[in-house]
Backbone as a chain_set.jsonl record, in Angstrom:
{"seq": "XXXXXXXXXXXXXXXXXXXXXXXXXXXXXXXXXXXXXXXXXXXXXXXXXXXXXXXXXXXXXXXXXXXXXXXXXXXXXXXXXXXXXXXXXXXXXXXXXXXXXXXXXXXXXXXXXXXXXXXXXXXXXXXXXXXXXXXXXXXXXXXXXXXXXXXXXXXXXXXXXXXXXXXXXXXXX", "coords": {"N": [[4.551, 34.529, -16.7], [3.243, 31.942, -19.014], [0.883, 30.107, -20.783], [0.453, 28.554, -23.886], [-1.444, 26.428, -26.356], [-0.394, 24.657, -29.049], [-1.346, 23.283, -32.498], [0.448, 21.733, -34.835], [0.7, 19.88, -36.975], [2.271, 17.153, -36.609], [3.441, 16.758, -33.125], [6.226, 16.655, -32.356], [7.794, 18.082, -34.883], [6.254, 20.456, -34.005], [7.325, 21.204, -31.505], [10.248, 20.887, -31.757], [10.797, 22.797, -33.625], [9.278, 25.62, -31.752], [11.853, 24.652, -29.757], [13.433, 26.523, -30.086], [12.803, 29.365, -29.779], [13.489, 32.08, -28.055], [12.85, 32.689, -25.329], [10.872, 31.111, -24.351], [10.025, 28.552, -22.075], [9.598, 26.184, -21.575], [8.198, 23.106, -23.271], [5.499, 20.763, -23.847], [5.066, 17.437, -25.018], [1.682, 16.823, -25.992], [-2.081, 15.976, -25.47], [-5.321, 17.316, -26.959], [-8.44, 18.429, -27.016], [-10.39, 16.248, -27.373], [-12.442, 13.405, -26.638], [-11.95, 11.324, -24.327], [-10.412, 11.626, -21.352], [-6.694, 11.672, -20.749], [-5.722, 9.698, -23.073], [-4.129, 7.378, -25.298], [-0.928, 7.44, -27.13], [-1.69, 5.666, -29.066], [-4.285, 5.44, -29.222], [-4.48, 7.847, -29.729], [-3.863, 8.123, -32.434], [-5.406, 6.573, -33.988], [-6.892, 7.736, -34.869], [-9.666, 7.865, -33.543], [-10.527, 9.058, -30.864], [-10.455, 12.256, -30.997], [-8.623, 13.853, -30.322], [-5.991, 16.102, -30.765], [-2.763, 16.062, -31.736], [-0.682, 18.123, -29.788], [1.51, 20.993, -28.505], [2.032, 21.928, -25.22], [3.639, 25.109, -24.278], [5.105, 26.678, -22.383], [5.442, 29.609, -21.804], [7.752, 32.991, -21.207], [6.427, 36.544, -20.682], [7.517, 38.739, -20.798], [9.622, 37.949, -22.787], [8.847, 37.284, -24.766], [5.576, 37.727, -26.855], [2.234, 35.958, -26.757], [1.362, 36.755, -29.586], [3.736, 36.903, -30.89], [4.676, 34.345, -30.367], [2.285, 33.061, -32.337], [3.175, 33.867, -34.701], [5.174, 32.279, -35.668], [3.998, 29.853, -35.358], [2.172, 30.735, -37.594], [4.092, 30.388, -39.9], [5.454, 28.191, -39.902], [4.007, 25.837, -40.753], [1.451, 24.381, -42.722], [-1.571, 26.263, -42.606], [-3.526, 25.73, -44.051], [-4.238, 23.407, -44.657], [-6.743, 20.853, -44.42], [-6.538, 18.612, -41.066], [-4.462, 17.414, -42.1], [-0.857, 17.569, -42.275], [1.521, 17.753, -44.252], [2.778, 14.509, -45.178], [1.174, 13.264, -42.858], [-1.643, 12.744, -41.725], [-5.076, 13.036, -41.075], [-7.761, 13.367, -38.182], [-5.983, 14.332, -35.456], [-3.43, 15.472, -36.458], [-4.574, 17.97, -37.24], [-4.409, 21.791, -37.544], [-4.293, 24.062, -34.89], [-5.491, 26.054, -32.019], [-5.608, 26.174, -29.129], [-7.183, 28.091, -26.998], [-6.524, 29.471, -23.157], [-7.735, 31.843, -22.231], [-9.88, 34.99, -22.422], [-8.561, 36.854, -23.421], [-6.382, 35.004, -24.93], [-7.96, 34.0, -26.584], [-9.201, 36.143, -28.766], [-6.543, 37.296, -29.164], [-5.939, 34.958, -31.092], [-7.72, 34.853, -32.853], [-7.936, 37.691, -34.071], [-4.791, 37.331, -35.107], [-5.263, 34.878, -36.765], [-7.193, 35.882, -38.615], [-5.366, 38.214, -39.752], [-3.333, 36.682, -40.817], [-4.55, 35.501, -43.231], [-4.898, 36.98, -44.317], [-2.366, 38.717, -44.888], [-0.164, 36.368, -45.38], [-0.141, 35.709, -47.996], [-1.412, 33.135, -48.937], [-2.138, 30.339, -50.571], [-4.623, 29.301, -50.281], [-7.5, 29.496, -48.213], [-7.054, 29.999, -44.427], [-7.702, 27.186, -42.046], [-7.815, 26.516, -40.041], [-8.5, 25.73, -36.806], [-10.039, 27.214, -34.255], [-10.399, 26.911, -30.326], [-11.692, 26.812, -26.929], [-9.398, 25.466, -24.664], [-9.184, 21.822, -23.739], [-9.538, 18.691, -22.093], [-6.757, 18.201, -21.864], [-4.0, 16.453, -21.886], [-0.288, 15.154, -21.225], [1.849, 13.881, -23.43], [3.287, 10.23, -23.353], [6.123, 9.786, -22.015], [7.983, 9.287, -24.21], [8.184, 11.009, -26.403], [8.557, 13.834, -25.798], [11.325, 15.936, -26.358], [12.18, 14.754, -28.789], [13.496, 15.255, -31.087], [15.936, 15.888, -30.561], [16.69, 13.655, -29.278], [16.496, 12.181, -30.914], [18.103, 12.489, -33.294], [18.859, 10.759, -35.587], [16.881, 8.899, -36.487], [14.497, 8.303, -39.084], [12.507, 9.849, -39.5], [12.901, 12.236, -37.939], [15.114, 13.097, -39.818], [14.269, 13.221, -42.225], [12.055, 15.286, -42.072], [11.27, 16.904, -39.691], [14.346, 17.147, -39.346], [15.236, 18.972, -41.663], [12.417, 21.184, -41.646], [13.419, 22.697, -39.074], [15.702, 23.73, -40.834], [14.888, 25.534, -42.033], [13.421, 27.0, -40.819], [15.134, 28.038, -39.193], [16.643, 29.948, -41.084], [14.792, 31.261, -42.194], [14.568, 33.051, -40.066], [16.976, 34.47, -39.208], [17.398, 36.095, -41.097], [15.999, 37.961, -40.368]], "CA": [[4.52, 33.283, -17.43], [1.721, 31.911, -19.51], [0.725, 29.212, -21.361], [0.022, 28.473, -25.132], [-1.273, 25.334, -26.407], [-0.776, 24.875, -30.193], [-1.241, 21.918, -33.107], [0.165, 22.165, -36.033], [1.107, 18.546, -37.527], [2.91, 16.368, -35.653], [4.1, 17.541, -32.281], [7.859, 16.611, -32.474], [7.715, 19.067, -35.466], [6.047, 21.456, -33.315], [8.211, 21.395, -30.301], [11.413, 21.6, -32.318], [10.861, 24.61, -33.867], [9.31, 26.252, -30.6], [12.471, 25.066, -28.453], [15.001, 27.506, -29.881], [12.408, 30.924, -29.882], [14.065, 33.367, -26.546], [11.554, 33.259, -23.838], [9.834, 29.619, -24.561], [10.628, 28.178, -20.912], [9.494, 24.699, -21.579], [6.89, 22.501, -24.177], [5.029, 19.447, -23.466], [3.57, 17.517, -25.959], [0.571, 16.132, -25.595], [-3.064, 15.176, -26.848], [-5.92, 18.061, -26.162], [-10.021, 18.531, -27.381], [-10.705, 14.669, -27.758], [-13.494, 12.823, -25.768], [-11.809, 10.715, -23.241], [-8.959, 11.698, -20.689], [-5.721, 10.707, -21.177], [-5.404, 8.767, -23.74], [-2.449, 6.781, -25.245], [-0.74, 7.797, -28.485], [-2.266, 4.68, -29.858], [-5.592, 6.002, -29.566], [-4.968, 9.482, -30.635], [-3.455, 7.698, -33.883], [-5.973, 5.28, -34.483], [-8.226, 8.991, -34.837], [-11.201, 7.814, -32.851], [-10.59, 9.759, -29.456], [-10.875, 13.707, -31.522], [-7.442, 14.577, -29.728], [-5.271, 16.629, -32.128], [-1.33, 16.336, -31.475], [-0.68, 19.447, -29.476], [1.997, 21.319, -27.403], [1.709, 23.29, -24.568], [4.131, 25.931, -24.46], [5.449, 27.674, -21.156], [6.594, 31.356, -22.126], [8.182, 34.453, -21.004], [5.359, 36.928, -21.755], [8.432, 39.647, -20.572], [10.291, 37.829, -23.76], [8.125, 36.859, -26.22], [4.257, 37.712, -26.797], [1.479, 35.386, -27.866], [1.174, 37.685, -30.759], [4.633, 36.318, -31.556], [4.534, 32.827, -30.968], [1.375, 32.831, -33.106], [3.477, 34.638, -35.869], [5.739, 31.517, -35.765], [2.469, 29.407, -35.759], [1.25, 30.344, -38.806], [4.819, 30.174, -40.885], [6.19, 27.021, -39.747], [3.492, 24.813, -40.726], [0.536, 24.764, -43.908], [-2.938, 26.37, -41.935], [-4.562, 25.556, -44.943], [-4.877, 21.903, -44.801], [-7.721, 20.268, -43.069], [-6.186, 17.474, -41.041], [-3.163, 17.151, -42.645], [0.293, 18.131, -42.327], [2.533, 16.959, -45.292], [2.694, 12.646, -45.548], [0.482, 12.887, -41.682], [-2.908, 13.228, -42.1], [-5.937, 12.72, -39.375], [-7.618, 15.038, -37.394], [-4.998, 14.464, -34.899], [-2.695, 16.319, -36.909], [-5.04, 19.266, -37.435], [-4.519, 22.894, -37.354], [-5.359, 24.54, -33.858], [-5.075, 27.108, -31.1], [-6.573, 26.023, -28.157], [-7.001, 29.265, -25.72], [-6.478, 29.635, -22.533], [-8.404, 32.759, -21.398], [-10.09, 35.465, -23.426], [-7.218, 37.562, -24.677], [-5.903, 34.587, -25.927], [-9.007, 34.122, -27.646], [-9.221, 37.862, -29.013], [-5.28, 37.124, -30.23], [-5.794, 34.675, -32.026], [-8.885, 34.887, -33.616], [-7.219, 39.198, -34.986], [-3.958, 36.628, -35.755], [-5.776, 34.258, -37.91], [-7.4, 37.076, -39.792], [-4.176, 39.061, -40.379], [-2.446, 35.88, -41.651], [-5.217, 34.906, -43.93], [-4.981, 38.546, -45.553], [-0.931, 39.237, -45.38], [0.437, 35.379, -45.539], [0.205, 35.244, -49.738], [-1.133, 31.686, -48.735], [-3.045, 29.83, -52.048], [-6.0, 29.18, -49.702], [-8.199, 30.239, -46.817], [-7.013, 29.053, -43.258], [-8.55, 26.074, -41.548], [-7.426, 26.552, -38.245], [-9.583, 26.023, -35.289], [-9.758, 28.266, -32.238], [-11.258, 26.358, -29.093], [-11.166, 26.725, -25.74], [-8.699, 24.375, -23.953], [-10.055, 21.0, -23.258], [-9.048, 17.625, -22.578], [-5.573, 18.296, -22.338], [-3.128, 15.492, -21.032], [0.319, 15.303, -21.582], [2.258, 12.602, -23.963], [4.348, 9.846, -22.767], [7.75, 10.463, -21.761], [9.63, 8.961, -24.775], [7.797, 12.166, -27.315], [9.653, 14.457, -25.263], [12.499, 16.066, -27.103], [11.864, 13.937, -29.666], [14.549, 15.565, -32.443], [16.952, 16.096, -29.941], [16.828, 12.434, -28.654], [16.749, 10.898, -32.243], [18.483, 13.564, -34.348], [19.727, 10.262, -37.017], [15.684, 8.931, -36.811], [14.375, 8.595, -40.504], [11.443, 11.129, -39.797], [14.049, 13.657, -37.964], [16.19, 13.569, -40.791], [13.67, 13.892, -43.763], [11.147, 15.914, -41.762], [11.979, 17.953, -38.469], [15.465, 18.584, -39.727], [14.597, 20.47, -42.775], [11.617, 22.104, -41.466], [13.96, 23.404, -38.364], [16.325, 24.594, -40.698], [13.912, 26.348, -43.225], [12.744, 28.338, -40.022], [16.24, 29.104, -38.638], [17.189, 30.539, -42.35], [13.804, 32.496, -42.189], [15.087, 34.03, -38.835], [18.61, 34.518, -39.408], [17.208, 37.023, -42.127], [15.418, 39.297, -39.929]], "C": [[3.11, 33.04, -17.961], [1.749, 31.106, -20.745], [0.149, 29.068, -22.856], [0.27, 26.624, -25.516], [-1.669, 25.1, -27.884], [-0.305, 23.38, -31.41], [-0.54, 22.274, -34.184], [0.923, 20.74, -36.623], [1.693, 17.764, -36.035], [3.581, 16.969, -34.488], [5.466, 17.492, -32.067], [8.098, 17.769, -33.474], [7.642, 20.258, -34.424], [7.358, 22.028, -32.157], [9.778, 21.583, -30.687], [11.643, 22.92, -32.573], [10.612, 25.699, -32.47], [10.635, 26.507, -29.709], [13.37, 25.776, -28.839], [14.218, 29.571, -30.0], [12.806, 31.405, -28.093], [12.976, 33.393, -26.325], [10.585, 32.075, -23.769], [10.856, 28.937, -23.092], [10.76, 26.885, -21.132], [8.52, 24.443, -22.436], [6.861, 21.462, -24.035], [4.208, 18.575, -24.338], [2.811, 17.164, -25.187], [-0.69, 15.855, -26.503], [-4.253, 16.323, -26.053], [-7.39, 17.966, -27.346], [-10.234, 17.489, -27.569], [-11.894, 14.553, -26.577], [-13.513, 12.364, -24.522], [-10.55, 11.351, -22.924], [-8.413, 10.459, -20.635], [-5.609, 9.618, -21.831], [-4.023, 8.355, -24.212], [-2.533, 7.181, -26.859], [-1.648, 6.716, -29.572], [-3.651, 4.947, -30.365], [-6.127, 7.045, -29.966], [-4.837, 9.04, -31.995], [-4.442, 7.217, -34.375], [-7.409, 6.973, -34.856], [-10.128, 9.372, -34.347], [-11.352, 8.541, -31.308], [-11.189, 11.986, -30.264], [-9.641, 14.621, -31.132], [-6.996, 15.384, -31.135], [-3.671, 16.36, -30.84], [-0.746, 17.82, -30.884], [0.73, 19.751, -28.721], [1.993, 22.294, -26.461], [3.131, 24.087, -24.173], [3.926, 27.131, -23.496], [5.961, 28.977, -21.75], [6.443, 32.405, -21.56], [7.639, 35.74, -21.143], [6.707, 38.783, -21.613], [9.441, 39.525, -22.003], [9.875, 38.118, -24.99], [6.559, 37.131, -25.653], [3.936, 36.319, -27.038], [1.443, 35.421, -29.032], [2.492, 36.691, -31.391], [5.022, 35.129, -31.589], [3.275, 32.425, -31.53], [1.753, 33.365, -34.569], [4.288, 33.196, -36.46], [4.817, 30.131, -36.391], [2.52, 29.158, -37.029], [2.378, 30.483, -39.904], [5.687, 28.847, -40.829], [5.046, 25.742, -40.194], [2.099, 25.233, -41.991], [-1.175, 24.675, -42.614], [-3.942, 25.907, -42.849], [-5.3, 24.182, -45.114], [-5.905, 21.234, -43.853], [-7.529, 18.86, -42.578], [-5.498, 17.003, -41.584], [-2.112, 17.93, -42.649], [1.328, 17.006, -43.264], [2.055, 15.282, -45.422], [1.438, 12.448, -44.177], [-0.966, 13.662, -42.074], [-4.285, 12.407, -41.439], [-6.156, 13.54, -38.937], [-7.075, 15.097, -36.238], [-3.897, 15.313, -35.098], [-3.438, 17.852, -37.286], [-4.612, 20.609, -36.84], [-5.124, 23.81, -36.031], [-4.796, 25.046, -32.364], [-6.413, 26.64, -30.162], [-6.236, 27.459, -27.094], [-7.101, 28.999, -24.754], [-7.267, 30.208, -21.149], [-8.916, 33.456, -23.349], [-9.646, 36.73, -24.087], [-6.711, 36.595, -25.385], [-6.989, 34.176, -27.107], [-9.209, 35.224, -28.872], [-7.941, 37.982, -30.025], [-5.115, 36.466, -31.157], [-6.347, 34.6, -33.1], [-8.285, 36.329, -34.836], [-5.915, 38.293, -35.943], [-4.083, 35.946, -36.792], [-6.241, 34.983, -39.031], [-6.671, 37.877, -40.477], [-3.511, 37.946, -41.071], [-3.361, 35.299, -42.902], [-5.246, 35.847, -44.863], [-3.226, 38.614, -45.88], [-0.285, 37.988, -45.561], [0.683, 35.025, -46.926], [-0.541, 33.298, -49.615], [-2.186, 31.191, -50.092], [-4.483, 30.02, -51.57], [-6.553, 29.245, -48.62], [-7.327, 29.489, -45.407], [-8.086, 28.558, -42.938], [-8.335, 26.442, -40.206], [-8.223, 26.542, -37.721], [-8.936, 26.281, -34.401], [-10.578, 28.075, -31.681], [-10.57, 26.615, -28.051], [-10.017, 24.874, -25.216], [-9.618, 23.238, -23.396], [-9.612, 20.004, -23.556], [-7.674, 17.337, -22.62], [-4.594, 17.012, -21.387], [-1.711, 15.053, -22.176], [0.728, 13.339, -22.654], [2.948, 11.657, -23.255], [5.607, 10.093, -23.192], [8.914, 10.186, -23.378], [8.995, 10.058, -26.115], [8.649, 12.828, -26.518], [10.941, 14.987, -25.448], [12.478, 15.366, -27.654], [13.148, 13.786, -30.456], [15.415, 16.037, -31.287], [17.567, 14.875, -29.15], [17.203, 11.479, -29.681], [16.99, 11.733, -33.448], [18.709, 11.943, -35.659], [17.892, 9.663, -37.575], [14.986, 9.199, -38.123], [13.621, 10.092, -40.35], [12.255, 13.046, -39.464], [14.875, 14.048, -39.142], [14.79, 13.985, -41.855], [12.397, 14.622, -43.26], [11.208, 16.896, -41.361], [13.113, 18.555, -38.938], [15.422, 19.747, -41.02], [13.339, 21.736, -42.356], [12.467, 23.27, -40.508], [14.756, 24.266, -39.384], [15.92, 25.975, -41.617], [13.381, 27.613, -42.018], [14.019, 28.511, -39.285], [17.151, 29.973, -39.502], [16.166, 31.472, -42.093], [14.369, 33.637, -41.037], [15.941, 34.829, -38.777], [18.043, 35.865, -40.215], [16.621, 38.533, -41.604], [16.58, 40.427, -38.865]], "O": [[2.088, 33.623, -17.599], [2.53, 31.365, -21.66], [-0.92, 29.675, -22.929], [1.203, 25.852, -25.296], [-2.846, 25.223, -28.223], [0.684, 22.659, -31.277], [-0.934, 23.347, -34.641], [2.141, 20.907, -36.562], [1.478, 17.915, -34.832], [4.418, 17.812, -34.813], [5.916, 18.481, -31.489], [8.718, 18.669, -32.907], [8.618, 20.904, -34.041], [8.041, 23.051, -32.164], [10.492, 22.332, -30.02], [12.322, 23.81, -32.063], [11.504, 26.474, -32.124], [10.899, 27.553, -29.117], [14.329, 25.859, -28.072], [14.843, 30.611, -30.202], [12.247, 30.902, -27.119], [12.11, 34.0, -26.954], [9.546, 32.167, -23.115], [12.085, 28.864, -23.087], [11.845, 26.331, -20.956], [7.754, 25.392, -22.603], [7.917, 20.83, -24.023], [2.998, 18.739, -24.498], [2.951, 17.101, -23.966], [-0.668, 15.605, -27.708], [-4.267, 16.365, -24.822], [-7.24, 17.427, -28.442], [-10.488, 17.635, -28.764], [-12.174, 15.453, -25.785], [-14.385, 12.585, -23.682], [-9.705, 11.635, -23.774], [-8.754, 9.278, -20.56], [-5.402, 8.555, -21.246], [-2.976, 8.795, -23.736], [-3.51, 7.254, -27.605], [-2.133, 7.041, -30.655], [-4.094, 4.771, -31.5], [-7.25, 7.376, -30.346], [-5.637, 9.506, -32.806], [-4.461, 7.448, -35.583], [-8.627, 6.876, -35.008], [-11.047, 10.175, -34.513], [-12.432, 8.455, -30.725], [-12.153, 12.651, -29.887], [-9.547, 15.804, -31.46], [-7.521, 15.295, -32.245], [-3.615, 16.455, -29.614], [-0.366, 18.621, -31.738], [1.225, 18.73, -28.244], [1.952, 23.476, -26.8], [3.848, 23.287, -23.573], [3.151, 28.086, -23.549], [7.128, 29.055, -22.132], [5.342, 32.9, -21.319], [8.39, 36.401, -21.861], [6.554, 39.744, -22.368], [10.002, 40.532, -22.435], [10.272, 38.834, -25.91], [6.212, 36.908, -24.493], [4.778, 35.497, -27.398], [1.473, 34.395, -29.711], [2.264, 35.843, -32.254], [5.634, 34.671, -32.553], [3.014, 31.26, -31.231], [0.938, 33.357, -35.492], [4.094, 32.933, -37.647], [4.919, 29.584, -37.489], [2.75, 28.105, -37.623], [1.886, 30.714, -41.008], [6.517, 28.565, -41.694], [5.404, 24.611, -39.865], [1.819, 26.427, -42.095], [-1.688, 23.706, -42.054], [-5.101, 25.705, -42.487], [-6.43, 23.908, -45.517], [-5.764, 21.158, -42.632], [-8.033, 17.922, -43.194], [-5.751, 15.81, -41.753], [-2.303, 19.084, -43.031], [1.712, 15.866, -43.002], [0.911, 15.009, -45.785], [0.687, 11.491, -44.367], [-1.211, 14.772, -42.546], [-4.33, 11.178, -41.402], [-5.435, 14.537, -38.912], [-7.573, 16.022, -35.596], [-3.371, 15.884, -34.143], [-2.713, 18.795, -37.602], [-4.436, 20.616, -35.621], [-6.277, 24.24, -36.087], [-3.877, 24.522, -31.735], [-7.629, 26.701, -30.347], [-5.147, 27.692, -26.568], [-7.872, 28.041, -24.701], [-7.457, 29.795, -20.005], [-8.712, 33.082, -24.504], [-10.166, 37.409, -24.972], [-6.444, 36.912, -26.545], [-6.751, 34.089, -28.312], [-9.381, 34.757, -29.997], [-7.965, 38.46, -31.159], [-4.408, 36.829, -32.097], [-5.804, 34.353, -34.177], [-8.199, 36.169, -36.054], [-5.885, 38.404, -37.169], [-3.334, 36.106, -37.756], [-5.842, 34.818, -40.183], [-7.002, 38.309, -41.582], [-3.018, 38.324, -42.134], [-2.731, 34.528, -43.626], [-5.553, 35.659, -46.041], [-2.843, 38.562, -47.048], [0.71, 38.343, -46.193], [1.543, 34.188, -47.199], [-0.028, 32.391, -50.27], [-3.038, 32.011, -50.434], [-5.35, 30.66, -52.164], [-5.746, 28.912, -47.753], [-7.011, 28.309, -45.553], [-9.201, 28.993, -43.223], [-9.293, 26.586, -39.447], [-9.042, 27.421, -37.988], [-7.879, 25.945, -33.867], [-11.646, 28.632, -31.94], [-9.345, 26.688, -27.957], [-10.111, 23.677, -25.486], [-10.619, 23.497, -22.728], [-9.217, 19.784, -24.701], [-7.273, 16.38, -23.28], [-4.728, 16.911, -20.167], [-1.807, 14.757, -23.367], [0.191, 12.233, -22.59], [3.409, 12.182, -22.241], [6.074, 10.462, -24.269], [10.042, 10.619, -23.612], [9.613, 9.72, -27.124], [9.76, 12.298, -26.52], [11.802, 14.531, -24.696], [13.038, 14.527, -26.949], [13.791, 12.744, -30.584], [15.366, 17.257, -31.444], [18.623, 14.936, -28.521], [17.868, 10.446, -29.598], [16.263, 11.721, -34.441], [18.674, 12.353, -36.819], [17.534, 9.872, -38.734], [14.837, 10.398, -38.362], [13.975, 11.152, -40.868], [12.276, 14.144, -40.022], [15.246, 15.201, -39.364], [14.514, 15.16, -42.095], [11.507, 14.599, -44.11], [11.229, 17.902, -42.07], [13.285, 19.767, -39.064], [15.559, 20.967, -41.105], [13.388, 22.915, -42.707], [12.411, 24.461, -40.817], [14.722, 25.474, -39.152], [16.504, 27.045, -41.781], [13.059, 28.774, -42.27], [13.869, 29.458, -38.513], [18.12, 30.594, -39.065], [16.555, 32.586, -41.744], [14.524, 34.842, -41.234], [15.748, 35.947, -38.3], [18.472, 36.877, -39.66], [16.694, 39.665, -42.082], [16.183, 41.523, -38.471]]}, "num_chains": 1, "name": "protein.A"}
């Protein structure tokens, strides 16, 4: 088992897409690199703590690599934007691979570089790669988010299209 803790817009986004990849045990959001522990969504929002929207991400390393939930990473979400993901925008929502240890350092740092050359993307990645820090989970009602409030305006005109844009990408391979 082994842990990955990754931003990429809003974490309900995030954690959707993650919970249907084989070998993802469990994901938590939460709020990680900011100033003060544990803070409250209110204060990651309000963008004065430095948190970013994150989830951490139990997996199978017998199922699934790093390598490959960092492949997922960087097609489910725009690396290019700094502090913004679509209508959300803050460096709460920013781009970012917090590591673990220093293979995951090593992975993602080769990852970022291969997707910045083979991704076709308009413009450079932004992404930051920091060590883990700061990390404390969300409260309970983030938590399956799009599986709790599938009719939810943002599930419907957000999460559910993005999910199904990456279970069409899949389906294909």
């Amino acid at each position: 088992m082994e842990i990955a803790t990754l931003g990429a817009g809003c974490f309900w986004c995030v954690e959707a897409i993650f919970q249907s990849i084989p070998g993802v045990l469990s994901i938590e959001p939460g709020y990680a690199g900011g100033d003060i522990e544990n803070p409250t969504y209110e204060q990651v929002c309000s963008g004065g703590t430095g948190h970013a929207e994150v989830c951490q991400i139990e997996f199978d390393t017998n199922i699934v690599s790093f390598t490959e939930l960092l492949d997922v990473f960087w097609t489910t979400h725009d690396p290019t934007t700094l502090n913004r993901q679509g209508a959300d925008s803050g460096t709460q929502y920013r781009s970012v691979i917090y590591y673990h240890n220093e293979d995951q350092q090593k992975i993602a740092e080769a990852s970022k570089k291969h997707a910045d050359v083979h991704l076709g993307l308009d413009s450079r990645i932004v992404t930051e790669i920091s060590p883990i820090a700061n990390y404390s989970t969300a409260e309970g009602y983030h938590h399956n988010y799009f599986k709790n409030n599938p009719n939810a305006p943002y599930c419907q005109f957000v999460i559910g299209p993005k999910v199904e844009k990456f279970k069409r990408s899949t389906s294909k391979k």
